[in-house]
Coordinates of C-alpha atoms in Angstrom, one line a residue:
M1 CA 97.3 101.2 146.9
F2 CA 95.2 99.2 145.7
A3 CA 92.4 102.2 146.4
A4 CA 93.8 104.5 143.9
N5 CA 94.6 101.6 141.6
A6 CA 91.1 100.8 141.7
Q7 CA 89.9 104.4 141.7
G8 CA 92.0 105.1 138.5
S9 CA 90.2 101.8 136.9
H10 CA 86.9 103.0 138.0
R11 CA 88.0 106.6 136.0
E12 CA 89.0 104.3 133.2
S13 CA 85.8 102.4 132.9
R14 CA 83.8 106.0 133.4
F15 CA 85.5 106.8 130.5
A16 CA 85.3 104.6 128.4
I17 CA 81.1 104.0 129.0
N18 CA 81.4 108.1 128.4
F19 CA 83.3 107.4 124.7
V20 CA 80.7 104.8 123.8
C21 CA 77.6 106.7 125.0
V22 CA 79.3 109.9 122.7
V23 CA 79.9 108.2 119.3
L24 CA 76.2 106.4 119.7
L25 CA 75.2 109.5 119.9
A26 CA 77.2 111.1 117.1
I27 CA 75.6 108.2 115.2
M28 CA 72.0 109.1 115.7
G29 CA 73.4 113.0 114.1
S30 CA 71.2 115.4 114.1
Q31 CA 67.7 113.4 114.9
V32 CA 69.2 114.1 118.7
Y33 CA 70.9 117.3 118.2
A34 CA 68.5 118.6 116.1
Q35 CA 69.0 122.5 116.8
D36 CA 73.3 122.0 115.4
D37 CA 74.3 121.5 111.9
S38 CA 77.0 119.1 112.7
A39 CA 76.0 115.4 112.7
V40 CA 79.4 114.7 115.1
G41 CA 78.8 117.3 117.6
P42 CA 78.5 115.6 120.5
V43 CA 82.4 114.0 119.2
M44 CA 83.7 117.6 117.6
K45 CA 83.4 118.9 121.6
L46 CA 85.3 116.3 122.8
F47 CA 87.8 116.2 120.3
K48 CA 88.2 120.3 120.9
S49 CA 88.0 119.5 124.8
G50 CA 92.1 117.8 124.6
R51 CA 90.6 115.3 127.1
L52 CA 90.5 112.4 124.3
P53 CA 93.4 109.7 124.8
P54 CA 95.7 109.2 122.0
E55 CA 94.9 105.8 121.3
R56 CA 91.7 107.5 120.0
Q57 CA 92.1 110.5 118.5
G58 CA 92.1 108.4 114.6
T59 CA 88.9 106.9 115.2
V60 CA 87.7 110.1 116.1
V61 CA 89.2 112.0 113.5
E62 CA 87.8 109.2 111.2
M63 CA 84.4 109.5 112.4
I64 CA 84.6 113.0 111.7
C65 CA 86.1 113.4 108.5
S66 CA 83.5 110.6 106.8
R67 CA 79.9 112.3 109.0
G68 CA 81.0 116.2 109.3
N69 CA 80.1 119.3 108.0
A70 CA 82.9 122.1 106.6
N71 CA 83.2 123.8 109.8
D72 CA 84.4 120.4 111.1
L73 CA 86.7 119.5 108.4
R74 CA 88.5 122.7 109.5
V75 CA 89.1 122.2 112.5
I76 CA 91.2 118.8 112.2
Y77 CA 92.4 120.4 108.5
D78 CA 93.8 122.7 111.0
Q79 CA 95.2 120.5 113.7
L80 CA 97.0 118.3 111.5
I81 CA 98.2 121.4 109.1
A82 CA 100.3 121.5 112.9
P83 CA 103.7 119.7 112.8
E84 CA 103.2 118.9 116.6
S85 CA 99.3 118.1 116.9
F86 CA 99.1 114.6 115.1
S87 CA 101.4 112.0 115.0
V88 CA 103.1 111.6 111.1
E89 CA 100.8 108.0 110.4
L90 CA 98.2 110.2 111.6
R91 CA 98.3 113.4 109.6
S92 CA 98.6 111.4 106.7
Q93 CA 95.5 109.2 107.7
A94 CA 93.9 112.1 108.1
L95 CA 94.7 113.7 105.1
D96 CA 93.0 110.8 103.5
W97 CA 90.0 110.8 104.7
L98 CA 89.2 114.6 103.7
A99 CA 90.3 112.9 100.1
V100 CA 87.5 110.5 100.8
A101 CA 85.2 113.2 101.9
A102 CA 85.5 115.9 98.9
T103 CA 85.3 113.0 96.3
T104 CA 82.2 110.9 97.5
R105 CA 80.8 113.6 99.9
K106 CA 81.8 117.3 98.2
I107 CA 82.1 118.2 101.4
I108 CA 85.7 120.4 101.8
P109 CA 87.1 121.9 104.9
R110 CA 85.3 126.0 105.9
G111 CA 88.1 128.4 103.9
D112 CA 91.4 129.1 102.9
L113 CA 93.5 125.7 102.0
E114 CA 96.4 127.0 100.8
A115 CA 98.5 125.7 103.8
V116 CA 98.2 121.9 102.5
V117 CA 100.4 122.8 99.8
P118 CA 103.8 122.8 101.0
L119 CA 103.0 119.1 102.1
T120 CA 102.9 118.0 98.9
K121 CA 107.1 118.1 99.2
A122 CA 107.1 116.6 102.7
A123 CA 110.3 115.2 103.9
D124 CA 108.0 111.8 104.8
K125 CA 106.7 109.9 102.2
R126 CA 104.1 108.9 103.6
L127 CA 102.7 112.1 104.2
Q128 CA 104.0 113.9 100.8
L129 CA 101.9 111.0 99.3
A130 CA 99.0 112.1 101.0
A131 CA 98.8 115.3 100.9
I132 CA 99.4 114.7 96.3
R133 CA 96.7 113.2 96.6
L134 CA 94.4 115.6 98.5
T135 CA 95.6 118.7 96.5
A136 CA 93.7 116.5 93.2
A137 CA 91.1 115.3 95.2
W138 CA 89.3 119.0 95.9
K139 CA 91.1 120.1 92.4
L140 CA 93.9 122.8 94.3
N141 CA 95.2 125.5 91.1
S142 CA 97.3 126.9 93.5
A143 CA 99.4 123.3 93.9
S144 CA 99.7 123.0 90.1
T145 CA 103.3 124.1 89.8
S146 CA 104.0 122.1 92.7
L147 CA 103.2 118.8 91.3
Q148 CA 104.4 120.1 88.0
S149 CA 107.8 119.9 89.5
I150 CA 107.3 116.7 91.3
A151 CA 106.3 114.9 88.7
S152 CA 108.8 115.8 86.0
N153 CA 111.7 114.8 88.4
K154 CA 113.6 111.9 87.7
T155 CA 114.0 111.1 91.0
V156 CA 110.9 111.0 93.2
P157 CA 110.2 107.6 93.9
A158 CA 107.4 106.4 91.3
E159 CA 104.1 106.3 93.6
I160 CA 104.8 110.0 93.9
Q161 CA 105.6 110.8 90.1
R162 CA 102.4 108.7 89.7
A163 CA 100.5 110.5 92.2
A164 CA 101.7 113.8 91.2
I165 CA 100.5 113.5 87.4
E166 CA 97.6 112.0 88.8
G167 CA 97.0 115.7 90.6
L168 CA 97.6 117.7 87.6
V169 CA 94.8 115.2 85.2
A170 CA 92.3 116.2 88.8
I171 CA 92.8 119.9 88.9
G172 CA 93.8 120.3 84.7
G173 CA 93.9 123.4 82.8
T174 CA 96.7 124.1 80.0
D175 CA 99.4 124.7 81.9
S176 CA 99.0 120.6 83.3
Q177 CA 98.4 119.3 80.1
A178 CA 101.5 121.5 78.8
T179 CA 103.3 119.6 81.6
L180 CA 102.0 116.6 81.0
L181 CA 103.2 116.7 76.6
A182 CA 106.2 117.2 77.8
L183 CA 106.4 114.1 79.7
T184 CA 105.7 112.0 76.5
E185 CA 108.6 113.0 74.7
R186 CA 111.0 110.4 73.8
E187 CA 113.8 111.3 76.0
Q188 CA 112.1 111.0 78.5
P189 CA 111.3 107.0 80.9
L190 CA 109.0 105.1 78.6
A191 CA 107.6 104.0 82.0
V192 CA 106.9 108.6 83.0
R193 CA 105.6 108.1 78.9
V194 CA 103.3 105.5 80.4
L195 CA 101.8 107.7 82.9
A196 CA 101.7 110.8 81.0
V197 CA 99.7 109.5 78.1
A198 CA 97.6 107.8 80.5
G199 CA 96.8 111.6 82.4
L200 CA 96.2 113.1 78.6
V201 CA 93.2 110.5 77.9
S202 CA 91.2 112.9 80.0
L203 CA 92.2 116.3 79.3
D204 CA 92.7 115.5 75.3
L205 CA 91.5 112.3 74.2
Q206 CA 92.7 113.0 70.3
V207 CA 96.8 114.5 71.4
A208 CA 96.4 111.1 73.8
C209 CA 96.2 108.7 70.7
Q210 CA 98.5 110.4 68.9
Q211 CA 101.4 110.1 72.0
A212 CA 100.1 106.3 72.5
A213 CA 100.4 105.1 69.0
A214 CA 104.1 107.0 69.3
L215 CA 105.0 105.0 72.4
V216 CA 103.5 101.8 71.4
A217 CA 105.6 102.4 68.4
D218 CA 108.7 102.4 70.5
A219 CA 107.9 100.0 73.2
Q220 CA 109.5 96.5 73.6
A221 CA 107.2 93.3 75.0
T222 CA 109.0 93.5 78.6
D223 CA 107.1 97.4 78.8
N224 CA 104.4 98.0 81.1
L225 CA 102.2 100.0 78.9
N226 CA 99.5 99.0 81.1
P227 CA 98.4 102.1 82.7
M228 CA 97.9 103.2 79.6
F229 CA 95.6 101.1 78.7
N230 CA 93.7 101.0 81.8
A231 CA 92.9 104.5 80.9
F232 CA 91.8 104.6 77.5
F233 CA 89.6 101.3 79.3
D234 CA 87.9 104.1 81.3
R235 CA 87.0 106.9 78.9
K236 CA 84.0 107.0 76.9
D237 CA 84.7 105.6 73.0
G238 CA 89.0 105.5 73.9
T239 CA 89.4 101.9 72.8
D240 CA 88.1 103.1 69.7
A241 CA 89.9 106.0 69.4
L242 CA 92.3 104.2 70.2
A243 CA 92.2 101.9 67.9
A244 CA 92.2 104.7 64.6
S245 CA 95.4 105.2 65.8
L246 CA 96.8 102.4 65.9
K247 CA 96.1 101.6 62.6
T248 CA 98.7 102.7 61.0
A249 CA 101.2 102.8 63.7
K250 CA 104.4 100.4 63.6
I251 CA 104.2 98.0 66.0
S252 CA 105.7 94.9 67.2
Q253 CA 104.2 91.5 66.7
D254 CA 105.4 90.8 70.5
V255 CA 104.0 93.8 72.0
A256 CA 100.4 93.5 70.6
K257 CA 100.4 89.9 72.3
T258 CA 101.1 91.3 74.9
A259 CA 98.6 94.5 75.2
L260 CA 95.9 91.8 73.7
R261 CA 96.3 89.6 76.7
Y262 CA 96.4 91.7 79.3
M263 CA 93.3 93.6 78.2
Y264 CA 91.6 90.4 77.8
S265 CA 93.1 89.3 82.0
V266 CA 91.5 92.1 82.8
G267 CA 87.9 91.6 80.9
R268 CA 87.4 93.6 78.4
S269 CA 87.1 92.9 74.5
D270 CA 86.3 95.6 72.9
P271 CA 85.9 95.0 68.9
A272 CA 87.4 97.6 67.6
L273 CA 91.1 97.4 69.1
S274 CA 91.3 93.5 69.8
T275 CA 90.8 93.2 65.8
V276 CA 94.1 95.8 65.1
L277 CA 96.1 94.2 68.1
S278 CA 95.0 91.0 67.0
E279 CA 96.2 91.5 63.1
V280 CA 99.4 92.8 64.2
A281 CA 99.7 89.8 67.0
G282 CA 98.7 86.6 64.6
V283 CA 96.1 85.8 66.5
A284 CA 92.4 84.5 65.3
S285 CA 89.5 86.8 66.0
D286 CA 87.5 85.4 69.2
P287 CA 85.7 81.6 68.8
P288 CA 81.6 81.6 68.5
P289 CA 80.6 80.6 71.7
P290 CA 80.4 76.3 71.7
T291 CA 76.9 74.7 71.1
Q292 CA 76.0 72.0 73.3
E293 CA 77.0 69.1 71.2
E294 CA 80.9 70.6 71.4
V295 CA 80.8 71.1 74.9
A296 CA 79.5 67.9 75.4
A297 CA 82.8 66.0 72.7
L298 CA 85.0 69.2 75.2
A299 CA 83.7 66.7 77.9
E300 CA 84.4 63.4 77.4
E301 CA 88.3 65.0 75.9
V302 CA 88.8 66.5 79.0
A303 CA 88.2 63.3 81.1
A304 CA 90.1 61.6 79.0
K305 CA 92.8 63.8 78.4
G306 CA 93.1 66.5 80.6
D307 CA 96.1 67.1 83.3
A308 CA 95.3 68.4 86.2
A309 CA 98.6 69.4 87.4
R310 CA 99.6 70.8 83.5
G311 CA 96.1 72.5 84.2
E312 CA 96.7 74.1 87.7
M313 CA 100.3 75.8 85.8
I314 CA 97.9 77.2 83.0
F315 CA 95.3 79.0 86.1
R316 CA 98.6 80.2 87.1
R317 CA 99.8 81.9 84.3
N318 CA 100.0 85.5 84.2
D319 CA 98.8 86.3 80.6
L320 CA 95.5 85.0 81.8
S321 CA 95.2 86.2 85.5
C322 CA 93.4 83.8 86.6
L323 CA 94.0 84.7 90.4
R324 CA 93.2 88.2 89.6
C325 CA 89.3 87.2 89.5
H326 CA 89.0 84.5 91.3
A327 CA 90.6 82.6 94.8
I328 CA 91.1 78.9 95.8
N329 CA 91.2 78.1 99.4
R330 CA 90.2 82.2 100.1
A331 CA 93.7 83.4 98.3
G332 CA 92.8 85.5 95.0
G333 CA 90.8 87.6 94.0
Q334 CA 86.9 88.5 94.9
I335 CA 85.8 89.4 91.6
G336 CA 84.9 86.2 90.6
P337 CA 83.6 83.3 92.5
D338 CA 86.2 81.4 95.3
L339 CA 86.9 78.1 93.0
S340 CA 87.7 76.1 95.9
A341 CA 85.0 73.4 96.0
V342 CA 83.8 74.1 92.3
G343 CA 84.8 70.2 90.4
G344 CA 83.3 68.7 93.5
S345 CA 79.3 70.7 93.0
S346 CA 79.8 71.2 89.5
P347 CA 79.2 69.0 86.3
L348 CA 81.6 69.0 83.7
D349 CA 79.5 69.8 81.1
Y350 CA 78.8 73.7 83.5
I351 CA 82.6 74.2 84.1
I352 CA 83.4 74.3 80.2
N353 CA 80.8 76.5 79.7
S354 CA 82.2 78.9 82.2
I355 CA 85.0 79.1 80.5
L356 CA 84.4 79.1 76.8
N357 CA 81.2 81.1 77.0
P358 CA 81.1 82.9 80.5
N359 CA 78.5 85.4 80.0
L360 CA 75.8 82.3 79.6
A361 CA 75.3 82.4 83.2
V362 CA 76.0 84.7 85.7
K363 CA 75.4 84.5 89.5
E364 CA 74.1 87.7 90.6
Q365 CA 76.4 88.9 93.1
Y366 CA 78.9 88.7 90.1
V367 CA 77.0 90.7 88.0
T368 CA 79.1 93.5 86.6
K369 CA 77.7 97.5 86.5
I370 CA 78.9 100.1 83.7
F371 CA 79.0 103.4 84.7
V372 CA 79.5 106.6 82.6
L373 CA 80.3 109.6 85.4
E374 CA 80.2 113.3 84.5
S375 CA 84.0 113.4 83.3
G376 CA 83.5 111.0 81.0
K377 CA 85.4 108.3 82.3
V378 CA 83.7 105.1 82.5
L379 CA 83.6 102.1 85.5
T380 CA 83.3 99.3 85.4
G381 CA 82.6 96.7 87.4
V382 CA 81.3 94.5 90.8
V383 CA 78.6 96.5 93.4
V384 CA 80.5 95.7 96.9
D385 CA 78.0 98.6 98.5
R386 CA 76.2 101.6 98.0
D387 CA 74.2 104.6 99.7
D388 CA 73.0 107.4 99.0
N389 CA 76.1 109.3 98.7
R390 CA 78.5 107.0 97.1
V391 CA 78.4 103.9 95.3
V392 CA 82.1 101.2 95.5
V393 CA 82.9 98.6 93.2
R394 CA 85.7 96.2 93.2
D395 CA 87.0 96.7 89.0
A396 CA 88.7 94.0 86.5
Q397 CA 91.9 94.2 88.6
G398 CA 90.2 94.0 92.3
K399 CA 90.9 97.3 93.1
I400 CA 88.3 99.4 95.3
V401 CA 87.0 102.4 94.2
T402 CA 84.3 104.5 95.7
M403 CA 82.2 107.2 93.0
A404 CA 80.1 109.7 94.7
S405 CA 76.3 109.1 93.9
V406 CA 76.5 112.9 92.2
D407 CA 79.0 112.0 89.5
I408 CA 76.9 109.1 88.2
E409 CA 75.0 110.1 84.7
E410 CA 74.6 106.7 83.0
E411 CA 74.1 103.2 84.6
A412 CA 74.1 99.7 83.1
E413 CA 74.5 96.2 83.3
G414 CA 77.7 94.5 81.6
K415 CA 78.7 91.1 81.8
S416 CA 81.4 88.9 83.0
M417 CA 84.4 90.5 83.7
M418 CA 86.2 86.9 82.6
P419 CA 85.6 88.4 78.7
Q420 CA 84.5 86.0 75.8
G421 CA 87.4 84.7 73.7
L422 CA 90.1 84.7 76.9
T423 CA 91.1 81.0 75.6
K424 CA 91.9 81.7 72.2
F425 CA 95.4 81.9 74.2
L426 CA 95.5 78.7 74.5
T427 CA 96.0 75.4 72.1
H428 CA 93.5 73.0 72.3
E429 CA 95.4 70.4 74.9
E430 CA 95.6 73.4 77.1
T431 CA 92.3 74.3 77.5
L432 CA 91.9 70.5 78.1
D433 CA 93.9 70.9 81.0
L434 CA 93.0 73.8 82.2
A435 CA 89.4 72.9 82.5
K436 CA 90.5 68.7 84.0
F437 CA 92.3 71.2 87.1
I438 CA 89.3 73.4 87.8
A439 CA 86.8 70.2 87.7
E440 CA 88.8 68.7 90.0
L441 CA 88.8 71.6 92.9
G442 CA 87.1 70.1 95.7
K443 CA 87.0 66.6 94.9
P444 CA 88.8 64.0 96.9
G445 CA 92.2 63.2 96.3
A446 CA 95.2 66.3 95.4
Y447 CA 92.8 69.0 95.2
A448 CA 90.0 68.4 98.0
I449 CA 89.7 72.1 100.6
R450 CA 93.1 71.3 102.6
K451 CA 91.9 71.0 106.6
T452 CA 95.5 71.8 107.5
P453 CA 96.0 75.6 107.9
V454 CA 98.3 76.7 105.7
V455 CA 99.5 80.4 103.9
Q456 CA 97.9 80.4 100.5
R457 CA 98.7 84.1 99.9
W458 CA 101.9 85.7 100.1
R459 CA 103.4 89.0 99.9
V460 CA 106.7 89.7 97.7
M461 CA 108.4 92.6 98.6
N462 CA 109.2 94.8 95.1
N463 CA 112.7 96.0 94.8
P464 CA 113.9 95.5 98.3
P465 CA 116.4 98.0 99.3
P466 CA 120.4 96.5 99.9
E467 CA 119.9 96.1 103.5
L468 CA 117.6 93.3 103.2
I469 CA 119.6 91.9 100.4
A470 CA 123.1 91.9 101.0
G471 CA 123.1 89.9 104.4
V472 CA 120.9 89.0 107.2
P473 CA 119.3 92.1 107.9
H474 CA 119.3 93.4 111.5
L475 CA 116.2 93.9 113.4
E476 CA 116.3 97.5 113.5
H477 CA 116.1 96.7 109.2
I478 CA 113.5 94.7 109.8
R479 CA 111.0 97.1 111.5
Q480 CA 111.5 99.9 109.3
L481 CA 111.6 98.5 106.0
I482 CA 109.7 95.7 106.4
L483 CA 107.1 96.7 109.1
S484 CA 107.0 99.8 108.6
S485 CA 106.5 99.2 104.5
Q486 CA 103.3 101.1 102.1
P487 CA 101.5 98.3 100.7
E488 CA 102.3 99.4 97.8
Q489 CA 105.2 98.2 98.3
W490 CA 104.7 94.4 97.8
T491 CA 103.1 92.2 95.5
S492 CA 100.7 89.4 96.2
V493 CA 102.2 85.9 95.2
Y494 CA 99.8 82.5 95.9
S495 CA 100.6 78.6 96.7
Q496 CA 100.0 76.4 95.0
V497 CA 96.5 74.2 95.9
S498 CA 98.9 72.0 98.7
G499 CA 100.3 74.5 99.6
S500 CA 103.6 75.2 98.0
L501 CA 104.5 78.3 96.8
P502 CA 107.0 77.6 93.6
L503 CA 110.2 80.5 94.6
D504 CA 111.0 80.2 90.7
E505 CA 108.2 81.9 89.5
L506 CA 109.8 84.9 91.7
R507 CA 112.8 84.9 89.2
T508 CA 113.1 86.8 86.8
S509 CA 116.6 85.3 85.1
S510 CA 118.0 81.8 85.8
A511 CA 120.8 83.8 88.8
P512 CA 120.4 83.6 92.0
V513 CA 118.0 85.7 93.4
V514 CA 117.5 87.3 97.4
V515 CA 113.5 87.1 98.2
I516 CA 111.4 89.3 100.6
L517 CA 108.4 87.1 101.5
Q518 CA 105.3 88.0 104.0
A519 CA 102.6 86.3 105.7
E520 CA 99.3 87.6 108.0
L521 CA 97.7 85.7 110.5
Q522 CA 94.8 88.0 111.9
V523 CA 94.4 86.9 115.7
H524 CA 91.2 87.0 117.9
E525 CA 91.6 85.3 121.1
P526 CA 95.3 85.3 122.4
G527 CA 97.0 82.2 122.5
E528 CA 99.9 79.6 121.6
L529 CA 100.6 78.3 118.2
E530 CA 103.0 76.3 115.9
F531 CA 104.7 77.0 112.3
K532 CA 106.4 74.5 110.6
L533 CA 107.8 75.8 107.7
A534 CA 108.9 73.7 105.1
T535 CA 111.5 75.3 102.3
N536 CA 114.3 73.2 100.7
A537 CA 115.3 77.3 100.1
V538 CA 118.2 79.0 103.1
S539 CA 115.8 81.6 104.7
Q540 CA 115.4 83.2 107.6
L541 CA 112.7 84.0 109.7
W542 CA 111.0 87.1 111.7
L543 CA 107.3 86.8 113.4
D544 CA 106.7 90.0 113.6
D545 CA 110.0 91.6 115.3
Q546 CA 111.4 88.6 116.9
A547 CA 113.7 86.5 114.9
F548 CA 113.5 83.1 114.9
D549 CA 116.9 82.2 112.4
S550 CA 116.7 79.4 110.5
Q551 CA 114.3 77.3 112.7
Q552 CA 111.7 75.5 110.7
S553 CA 109.4 74.6 113.7
F554 CA 108.7 77.2 116.4
S555 CA 106.0 77.3 119.0
S556 CA 104.9 81.7 119.8
K557 CA 102.2 82.8 122.3
L558 CA 100.3 85.4 120.5
P559 CA 98.5 88.7 121.7
S560 CA 95.2 89.9 119.8
G561 CA 95.4 91.5 116.8
R562 CA 97.4 91.6 112.9
H563 CA 101.2 90.0 113.4
A564 CA 103.5 89.0 109.9
L565 CA 105.7 86.5 109.7
T566 CA 108.5 87.6 107.2
L567 CA 110.6 85.1 105.7
R568 CA 114.2 86.4 103.9
I569 CA 114.8 83.4 101.4
E570 CA 117.6 82.8 98.8
I571 CA 117.1 80.9 95.6
A572 CA 119.6 79.6 93.9
D573 CA 120.2 77.4 91.5
Q574 CA 118.3 74.4 92.6
A575 CA 115.8 72.4 91.3
A576 CA 112.2 73.5 92.0
P577 CA 112.9 75.7 95.3
E578 CA 109.3 75.4 97.0
V579 CA 108.2 76.6 100.8
M580 CA 105.1 75.8 102.8
L581 CA 104.2 77.3 105.8
E582 CA 101.6 76.1 107.9
I583 CA 100.4 77.3 111.2
V584 CA 98.4 75.1 113.9
K585 CA 96.8 75.5 116.8
P586 CA 98.6 73.0 119.7
G587 CA 95.9 71.1 121.0
D588 CA 95.7 73.1 124.4
S589 CA 95.3 76.2 123.2
S590 CA 92.6 78.9 123.6
V591 CA 93.9 81.0 120.7
Q592 CA 91.3 81.6 117.7
F593 CA 92.5 82.7 114.6
E594 CA 92.9 82.8 110.5
I595 CA 95.6 83.2 107.6
V596 CA 94.7 86.6 106.1
G597 CA 94.1 85.3 102.1
G598 CA 92.3 87.3 99.4
T599 CA 94.5 90.0 97.4

């Protein structure tokens, strides 16, 4: 028995070593296998051999998609089209990896590609979404009819409909444009009209402007017009053309204010559009940068009158979107610098200048680049990676966007992502409070860097299903509806510097509400952890799929890997509901971990 186990273990070790060697040879590519067109020849042989264990499939398929030629990609394509070949999750991933190969390396599988079209109507939503994205990346004309049907279907999930509309834009043609134009009509839901107008921006700018003017005139301040504005921001001369159309539109003051705030929150202050919206909103034009004397006078006022507690609430306001760009204690955006210690290392006049004149001194790693693509699209962001094939940027909304190098026509240096004039939405007193808060970050006291690990970034589930709201859900509901959910089903929210998350910020009304929150942690070395939950709201808690009910203090031994801690919280009408979660390492534990932050 022992000998048999030892022999099996030896075989597994030998296989692991051989696998690593094969991968290394594949990375070396054609330099080693000069006689082979493929840069992944050895990996392809392993993949075709049938000796690849299921747990290795994902790694190998991703490598082939990222480095293989058209023949290699055909092998993967043929496998994923067959329902019994890969798991649904790997099929979905492989479709996405093929889309990346098409957009960044301009490589698609050799031969006929029509077999992917039926997957655009797959029953599994993950598979359907990935298939729609792939037909868009391949600009597959034969998928147009299917995408038109999906885009016009009011019953499909919003993310599926959005992907279908984006696919029609990528494929183009008169039929696609006609479908999008029909979706801008008044009888359509406003959210669909927004997506359709956004799509038309790439196909016919003037028609898009006409429909945008009608849409903005019909909108309420609570309507989300952001995807439409983003499309105009991404089109060369798009905001100038939109501004010309909006001059004669009957826009409500509140809609203009909301649009203007959003525009500035994503780092845009395009003069023509800003002027039109500012006039309707009754907001003053952008003030000039302050002089040195004005900065010195403001510094005295901040020190004497600024209130850091009020300033933190201003910093957290959605209309300013400070947390979209900046992180505190590693939670928040990565577009601008982490502000955790800025007050302890920077003088007050520097902080005031950074708020009122953000272009004065931009650190090198946060300098933006403006890329004009062959399609006429304009992308602005901070470059996070680039090579001969593609450029990866983080845009003003924190999204990672990858573009093929061959698609770039122009590249220029941009300004700070934080636009000049953002503080015009603040009163003078609010500006003083905001500066005071930032000036206190990192200093000893209430805004010092925390030493006890606490959850700073939570994810809140968008539109949680009834099974999670009506009562305490079963474990099977936790597994199916939460642990198997997709990233787009969640929105990030952030605790205060103290570590407390104000639950009132999650309300949409004064009525009691149930919300689903999730924190994530990465365990690098296994071991025991202690969890300390503090909340004045009724709650239930699960660590992965293990229920801890309403316990507010417990311990658990965790293996290496990513873990999710889920909270179901009933926010009643009590004053100032809040939640805070500390995750600490016991003194005798060997565990090594980090709480997941970021956006």
